[in-house]
Coordinates of C-alpha atoms in Angstrom, one line a residue:
M665 CA -18.7 -18.1 -7.0
E666 CA -20.3 -15.9 -4.7
T667 CA -22.8 -17.0 -1.9
D668 CA -26.5 -15.3 -1.9
G669 CA -25.4 -13.6 1.6
F670 CA -23.0 -11.3 -0.1
V671 CA -24.9 -10.5 -3.5
R672 CA -26.3 -7.3 -1.8
K673 CA -24.0 -4.4 -1.9
R674 CA -23.2 -2.8 1.6
R675 CA -23.2 1.0 2.0
M676 CA -20.1 1.8 4.3
T677 CA -20.7 4.2 7.2
A678 CA -18.9 7.3 6.7
E679 CA -16.1 8.6 8.9
T680 CA -15.3 12.2 9.3
A681 CA -11.7 13.7 10.2
G682 CA -11.0 12.8 13.7
G683 CA -14.8 11.8 14.3
D684 CA -16.5 9.2 16.4
A685 CA -14.4 6.1 16.9
G686 CA -17.4 4.0 16.6
V687 CA -18.2 5.4 13.1
A688 CA -14.5 4.5 12.3
G689 CA -15.3 0.9 13.7
A690 CA -18.6 0.4 11.8
S691 CA -16.6 1.4 8.5
A692 CA -13.9 -0.9 9.0
G693 CA -16.5 -3.5 10.2
A694 CA -18.4 -3.5 6.9
E695 CA -14.9 -3.7 5.2
V696 CA -14.0 -7.0 6.9
R697 CA -17.7 -8.4 6.5
W698 CA -17.4 -7.6 2.7
L699 CA -14.0 -9.3 2.6
G700 CA -15.2 -12.2 4.3
G701 CA -17.8 -12.7 1.9
R702 CA -15.4 -12.8 -1.1
F703 CA -12.7 -14.8 0.7
W704 CA -15.4 -17.7 1.4
G705 CA -16.6 -17.7 -2.0
V706 CA -13.0 -18.0 -3.2
S707 CA -12.1 -20.6 -0.7
E708 CA -15.1 -22.6 -1.8
S709 CA -14.2 -22.5 -5.4
I710 CA -10.5 -23.5 -4.3
V711 CA -11.6 -26.4 -2.4
S712 CA -14.0 -27.8 -4.9
S713 CA -11.2 -27.6 -7.6
L714 CA -9.0 -29.7 -5.1
T715 CA -11.6 -32.3 -4.4
P716 CA -11.7 -35.1 -7.2
R717 CA -14.6 -35.2 -9.3
I718 CA -16.3 -38.7 -9.2
G719 CA -19.0 -38.7 -12.0
G720 CA -20.5 -42.2 -12.4
E721 CA -19.7 -45.9 -12.5
S722 CA -16.7 -45.9 -14.8
Q723 CA -14.9 -43.2 -12.7
L724 CA -15.5 -45.2 -9.5
Q725 CA -14.1 -48.2 -11.0
S726 CA -11.1 -46.4 -12.4
V727 CA -10.6 -45.1 -8.7
D728 CA -10.8 -48.9 -7.6
V729 CA -8.2 -49.8 -10.0
V730 CA -5.7 -46.9 -8.8
C731 CA -6.0 -48.4 -5.3
A732 CA -5.3 -51.9 -6.3
A733 CA -2.2 -50.6 -8.5
Q734 CA -1.1 -48.7 -5.5
D735 CA -1.3 -51.9 -3.3
A736 CA 0.6 -53.9 -5.8
Q737 CA 3.4 -51.2 -6.1
A738 CA 5.3 -50.9 -2.8
E739 CA 7.4 -48.0 -4.0
D740 CA 4.9 -45.7 -5.2
S741 CA 6.5 -42.2 -5.2
E742 CA 5.3 -39.1 -4.1
P743 CA 4.5 -36.6 -6.6
D744 CA 7.4 -33.9 -7.4
Y745 CA 5.5 -30.8 -6.8
E746 CA 8.5 -28.7 -7.7
G747 CA 8.1 -30.0 -11.3
L748 CA 4.5 -29.2 -12.6
P749 CA 3.2 -30.8 -15.5
Q750 CA 3.5 -28.3 -18.6
G751 CA 0.5 -26.2 -19.4
A752 CA -1.0 -26.0 -15.9
S753 CA 1.9 -24.7 -14.0
T754 CA 1.3 -21.0 -14.6
S755 CA -2.4 -21.3 -13.6
T756 CA -1.4 -23.4 -10.6
H757 CA 1.3 -20.8 -9.6
M758 CA -0.9 -17.9 -9.8
L759 CA -3.9 -19.3 -8.2
A760 CA -1.7 -20.4 -5.2
G761 CA 0.1 -17.1 -5.2
A762 CA -3.0 -15.1 -5.2
V763 CA -4.6 -17.0 -2.1
A764 CA -1.0 -16.7 -0.1
G765 CA -0.9 -13.0 -0.9
I766 CA -4.3 -12.3 0.4
M767 CA -4.0 -14.4 3.4
E768 CA -0.7 -13.0 4.2
H769 CA -1.7 -9.4 4.1
C770 CA -5.1 -9.8 5.8
L771 CA -3.8 -11.7 8.7
M772 CA -1.2 -9.2 9.4
F773 CA -3.1 -6.2 8.6
P774 CA -3.2 -4.9 12.3
I775 CA 0.5 -5.0 12.6
D776 CA 0.9 -3.1 9.4
C777 CA -1.3 -0.5 10.4
V778 CA 0.7 0.0 13.5
K779 CA 4.1 0.0 11.5
T780 CA 2.5 2.7 9.4
R781 CA 1.9 4.9 12.2
M782 CA 5.2 4.4 14.0
Q783 CA 7.1 5.5 10.8
S784 CA 5.3 8.9 11.0
L785 CA 7.9 11.4 11.4
Q786 CA 5.9 14.1 13.1
P787 CA 3.2 12.1 15.1
D788 CA 0.2 13.8 16.6
P789 CA 0.8 13.5 20.5
A790 CA -2.2 11.2 20.8
A791 CA -0.4 8.8 18.2
R792 CA 3.0 8.5 19.9
Y793 CA 3.4 4.8 20.8
K794 CA 6.1 3.0 23.0
N795 CA 6.0 -0.2 21.2
V796 CA 3.7 -2.4 19.0
M797 CA 1.6 -3.8 21.8
D798 CA 1.1 -0.4 23.2
A799 CA 0.1 0.8 19.9
L800 CA -2.5 -1.9 19.3
R801 CA -3.7 -1.4 22.8
R802 CA -4.3 2.4 22.4
I803 CA -5.9 2.3 18.9
V804 CA -8.4 -0.3 20.2
A805 CA -9.2 1.7 23.3
T806 CA -9.4 5.0 21.7
E807 CA -10.6 4.5 18.2
G808 CA -12.3 1.2 18.4
V809 CA -11.8 -2.5 17.9
W810 CA -12.1 -2.3 14.1
R811 CA -9.9 0.7 13.6
P812 CA -6.7 -1.4 12.9
L813 CA -8.5 -3.0 10.0
R814 CA -9.4 0.1 8.1
G815 CA -8.3 -0.2 4.6
L816 CA -8.1 -4.0 4.7
N817 CA -10.5 -4.3 1.4
A818 CA -8.1 -2.0 -0.4
T819 CA -5.3 -4.4 0.2
A820 CA -7.0 -7.6 -0.4
I821 CA -8.1 -6.3 -3.8
G822 CA -4.7 -5.4 -4.6
A823 CA -2.7 -8.3 -3.2
G824 CA -4.5 -11.1 -5.1
P825 CA -3.4 -10.2 -8.6
A826 CA 0.0 -8.6 -7.3
H827 CA 0.9 -12.1 -5.8
A828 CA -0.3 -14.0 -8.7
L829 CA 2.0 -12.2 -11.0
Y830 CA 4.8 -12.2 -8.3
F831 CA 4.8 -16.1 -7.7
A832 CA 4.0 -17.2 -11.4
S833 CA 6.6 -15.0 -12.8
Y834 CA 9.4 -16.1 -10.2
E835 CA 8.8 -19.8 -10.5
K836 CA 8.9 -19.5 -14.1
L837 CA 12.0 -17.4 -14.6
K838 CA 13.8 -19.2 -11.5
K839 CA 13.4 -22.7 -13.7
T840 CA 14.4 -21.0 -16.9
L841 CA 17.6 -19.2 -15.5
S842 CA 18.7 -22.1 -13.5
D843 CA 18.5 -24.4 -16.5
T844 CA 20.7 -21.9 -18.1
I845 CA 23.0 -21.0 -15.5
H846 CA 23.4 -24.0 -13.5
P847 CA 21.6 -26.9 -15.2
G848 CA 20.2 -29.6 -13.2
A849 CA 20.8 -27.5 -9.9
N850 CA 19.7 -24.5 -7.8
S851 CA 21.4 -21.3 -8.7
H852 CA 21.4 -18.4 -6.0
L853 CA 21.9 -15.9 -9.1
A854 CA 18.8 -17.1 -10.6
N855 CA 16.6 -16.9 -7.7
G856 CA 18.0 -13.4 -7.1
A857 CA 17.2 -12.2 -10.8
A858 CA 13.9 -14.1 -10.8
G859 CA 13.1 -12.1 -7.6
C860 CA 14.0 -8.8 -9.2
V861 CA 11.6 -9.3 -12.1
A862 CA 8.9 -10.5 -10.0
T863 CA 9.0 -7.5 -7.8
L864 CA 8.6 -5.0 -10.8
L865 CA 5.4 -6.7 -11.8
H866 CA 4.1 -7.1 -8.2
D867 CA 4.6 -3.5 -7.2
A868 CA 3.1 -2.1 -10.5
A869 CA -0.1 -3.9 -9.4
M870 CA 0.1 -3.2 -5.7
N871 CA 1.3 0.5 -5.5
P872 CA -2.2 2.2 -5.9
A873 CA -3.5 -0.2 -3.2
E874 CA -0.5 0.8 -0.9
V875 CA -1.2 4.6 -1.2
V876 CA -4.8 3.9 -0.3
K877 CA -4.2 1.5 2.4
Q878 CA -1.4 3.7 4.2
R879 CA -3.6 6.8 3.9
M880 CA -6.5 5.1 5.6
Q881 CA -4.1 3.7 8.3
M882 CA -2.9 7.1 9.5
F883 CA -4.3 8.8 12.8
K884 CA -7.2 10.9 12.1
S885 CA -7.4 9.9 8.4
P886 CA -9.9 12.2 6.8
Y887 CA -11.2 9.7 4.3
Q888 CA -14.6 8.0 4.7
G889 CA -13.7 4.9 2.8
V890 CA -11.5 3.5 0.0
L891 CA -13.5 5.0 -2.9
D892 CA -13.5 8.4 -1.1
C893 CA -9.7 8.2 -0.6
V894 CA -9.1 7.2 -4.5
R895 CA -11.5 10.2 -5.6
A896 CA -9.9 12.6 -3.4
V897 CA -6.3 11.7 -4.3
W898 CA -7.1 11.7 -7.9
Q899 CA -8.7 15.3 -7.6
R900 CA -6.1 17.1 -5.5
E901 CA -3.0 15.4 -6.5
G902 CA -3.7 13.8 -9.8
P903 CA -3.3 10.1 -11.1
A904 CA 0.4 10.2 -10.6
A905 CA 0.0 10.2 -6.9
F906 CA -0.8 6.7 -6.9
Y907 CA 2.6 5.9 -8.5
R908 CA 4.7 8.5 -6.6
S909 CA 6.5 6.1 -4.4
Y910 CA 6.9 3.5 -7.4
T911 CA 10.8 4.1 -7.8
T912 CA 11.2 4.2 -4.1
Q913 CA 9.2 1.0 -3.7
L914 CA 11.2 -0.7 -6.3
T915 CA 14.6 0.6 -4.7
M916 CA 13.4 -0.9 -1.6
N917 CA 11.8 -4.2 -2.9
V918 CA 14.2 -5.0 -5.2
P919 CA 17.0 -5.7 -2.6
F920 CA 14.4 -6.9 -0.3
Q921 CA 13.1 -9.8 -2.5
V922 CA 16.8 -10.6 -3.6
L923 CA 17.7 -11.1 0.2
H924 CA 14.1 -12.7 0.6
F925 CA 14.5 -15.1 -2.0
M926 CA 18.2 -16.1 -1.7
T927 CA 17.8 -16.5 2.0
Y928 CA 14.5 -18.6 1.6
E929 CA 16.2 -20.9 -1.2
Y930 CA 19.3 -21.3 0.9
L931 CA 17.5 -22.3 4.0
Q932 CA 15.4 -24.8 2.0
E933 CA 18.6 -26.4 0.9
L934 CA 19.8 -26.7 4.2
L935 CA 16.3 -27.8 5.9
N936 CA 14.6 -29.5 3.2
P937 CA 17.4 -30.7 0.5
H938 CA 15.1 -33.2 -1.1
R939 CA 12.5 -30.3 -1.8
L940 CA 9.4 -32.3 -0.4
Y941 CA 6.4 -30.7 0.9
N942 CA 7.4 -29.7 4.5
P943 CA 5.3 -27.1 6.3
S944 CA 7.7 -26.6 9.1
S945 CA 10.7 -25.9 6.8
H946 CA 8.7 -23.5 4.5
M947 CA 7.5 -21.6 7.8
V948 CA 10.9 -21.5 9.5
S949 CA 12.7 -20.5 6.2
G950 CA 10.2 -17.9 5.4
A951 CA 10.2 -16.3 8.7
L952 CA 13.9 -15.9 8.8
A953 CA 14.0 -14.7 5.1
G954 CA 11.5 -12.1 5.8
A955 CA 13.0 -10.9 9.1
I956 CA 16.6 -10.5 7.6
A957 CA 15.2 -8.8 4.6
A958 CA 12.9 -6.4 6.5
A959 CA 15.4 -5.2 8.8
A960 CA 18.0 -4.4 6.1
T961 CA 15.5 -2.3 4.2
T962 CA 13.7 -0.4 6.8
P963 CA 15.4 3.2 5.7
L964 CA 13.7 2.7 2.6
D965 CA 10.4 1.7 3.8
V966 CA 10.3 4.9 6.1
C967 CA 10.9 7.0 2.9
K968 CA 8.1 5.1 1.0
T969 CA 5.6 5.5 3.7
L970 CA 6.2 9.5 3.8
L971 CA 5.9 9.5 -0.1
N972 CA 2.5 7.5 0.2
T973 CA 1.0 9.3 3.1
Q974 CA 2.3 12.9 2.5
E975 CA 1.8 13.9 6.2
S976 CA 0.4 17.4 6.5
H977 CA 2.4 17.7 10.0
T978 CA 5.4 16.5 8.4
L979 CA 5.1 18.9 5.3
S980 CA 4.5 21.9 7.6
S981 CA 7.6 21.3 9.8
A982 CA 9.6 20.8 6.8
G983 CA 8.4 24.0 5.3
Q984 CA 6.6 22.5 2.4
S985 CA 3.0 23.2 2.9
Q986 CA 3.2 26.2 0.7
G987 CA 4.7 26.9 -2.6
A988 CA 6.3 24.7 -5.4
H989 CA 7.1 21.9 -3.1
R990 CA 3.6 21.0 -1.7
H991 CA 4.4 17.4 -1.7
V992 CA 7.4 15.3 -0.9
S993 CA 8.5 13.7 -4.5
G994 CA 11.1 11.3 -5.3
L995 CA 13.4 9.3 -3.3
V996 CA 16.2 11.9 -2.9
H997 CA 13.6 14.5 -1.5
A998 CA 12.3 11.9 0.9
F999 CA 15.7 11.0 2.1
R1000 CA 16.4 14.8 2.8
T1001 CA 13.0 15.3 4.6
V1002 CA 13.7 12.3 6.8
Y1003 CA 17.1 13.2 7.7
R1004 CA 16.1 16.8 8.4
L1005 CA 13.1 15.9 10.9
G1006 CA 14.4 12.6 12.4
G1007 CA 18.2 12.5 11.9
L1008 CA 19.8 9.0 11.3
Q1009 CA 17.3 7.6 14.1
G1010 CA 14.3 8.6 11.7
F1011 CA 15.4 6.0 9.2
F1012 CA 14.7 3.4 11.4
K1013 CA 11.3 4.4 12.8
G1014 CA 8.9 1.5 13.0
A1015 CA 11.8 -1.1 12.6
Q1016 CA 10.5 -3.4 15.4
A1017 CA 7.1 -3.1 13.9
R1018 CA 8.4 -4.0 10.4
V1019 CA 10.2 -7.0 11.5
I1020 CA 7.3 -8.4 13.7
Y1021 CA 5.1 -7.8 10.7
Q1022 CA 7.5 -9.5 8.2
M1023 CA 8.3 -12.4 10.0
P1024 CA 4.8 -14.2 10.4
S1025 CA 3.7 -12.4 7.0
T1026 CA 6.4 -14.2 4.9
A1027 CA 6.0 -17.4 6.9
I1028 CA 2.1 -17.4 6.1
S1029 CA 2.8 -16.6 2.4
W1030 CA 5.4 -19.3 1.7
S1031 CA 3.4 -21.9 3.9
V1032 CA 0.1 -21.1 2.1
Y1033 CA 1.7 -21.0 -1.3
E1034 CA 3.6 -24.3 -0.9
F1035 CA 0.5 -25.9 0.4
F1036 CA -1.7 -25.0 -2.4
K1037 CA 1.0 -25.8 -4.8
Y1038 CA 1.3 -29.0 -3.3
G1039 CA -2.4 -29.8 -3.4
L1040 CA -3.0 -28.6 -7.0
T1041 CA -0.1 -30.6 -8.2
K1042 CA -0.9 -33.9 -6.3
R1043 CA -4.5 -33.6 -7.9
Q1044 CA -3.0 -33.2 -11.3
H1045 CA -0.6 -36.2 -10.7
N1046 CA -3.5 -38.4 -9.6
N1047 CA -5.6 -37.6 -12.6
M1048 CA -2.5 -38.4 -15.0
R1049 CA -2.2 -41.7 -13.2
I1050 CA -5.8 -42.7 -13.4
Q1051 CA -5.7 -41.6 -17.2
H1052 CA -2.7 -43.8 -17.7
I1053 CA -4.1 -46.9 -15.8
K1054 CA -7.3 -46.6 -18.0
A1055 CA -5.3 -46.6 -20.8
E1056 CA -3.6 -49.7 -20.1
V1057 CA -6.6 -51.6 -19.0

């Protein structure tokens, strides 16, 4: 449900290549305000869905009956939010996953912008940074306060459906495979396999948004906005450019997600063995799982960034600005280019920024996901209990 304040479409301010930083700031600011309106509308609908609907006298009497029953039963148990009622579980996982994905990417977007720039193999002299804080300080000082958020709306549009598919497929497959491999108990093999399949669906939905986002994050990005970037890439490089890094993304994300999910589930067994809703355990497990997986897959992330951005400086240095190989294509080609220009150290460019980005990012993602899953499940549990008590009365 959208509020009246965001019915009118905003025209984004254009930014020319290497142009005025204030113009770039206005463009990114418009993106943030647009995204804020969208997120506010989604939040209102979620809050209203979590709020019990009390429609009349009979409903109020039912609630009174529930309260009396709760007082009479001392051992009233907490709802098992890991075992959702059949028929509602998929929609619950999708809604919780979509909100978690949007919040994760939006809150950590400035660090993601720094990571993309620090992974550049041949950066402009004005875009050489010592560390994450130095990069953020210089970007804001020279390009405007909104510059680290440019491309945020493309990420939010992609993250919603991508994470909805991601969490829903993971939860469904995890339960199905666990029941087959190790009935009645948690199976790390099932967690890893479910993570692989979830990654296939997530990356298929997210890859075009990643291409647009990273091209707009680069220093002196020539694109005026998201639509201008999409149009320019489509006309110059064809639709295949939006999936040029898909195989590399999968090659990176499959081991990343296997490590991520297996570490998260293992830590949950240690910190939260009864699998109750425990925000601190979800945050700690998510942060550590994200850090380990991010550090291990940094070389592949550097190759993915090169395939997505197709930096002109890098292509010129590698002698690929003319002729048949005008673009870096494929994982092997990307590996050769990274090694030729940066050596072994080139594969770990931006590693610090990647780990700093992934730790809070995965902590936010799991915390928000588990919170909404718990809230939605508790509401379903209470509704079922009311219906059961009404039937008995």
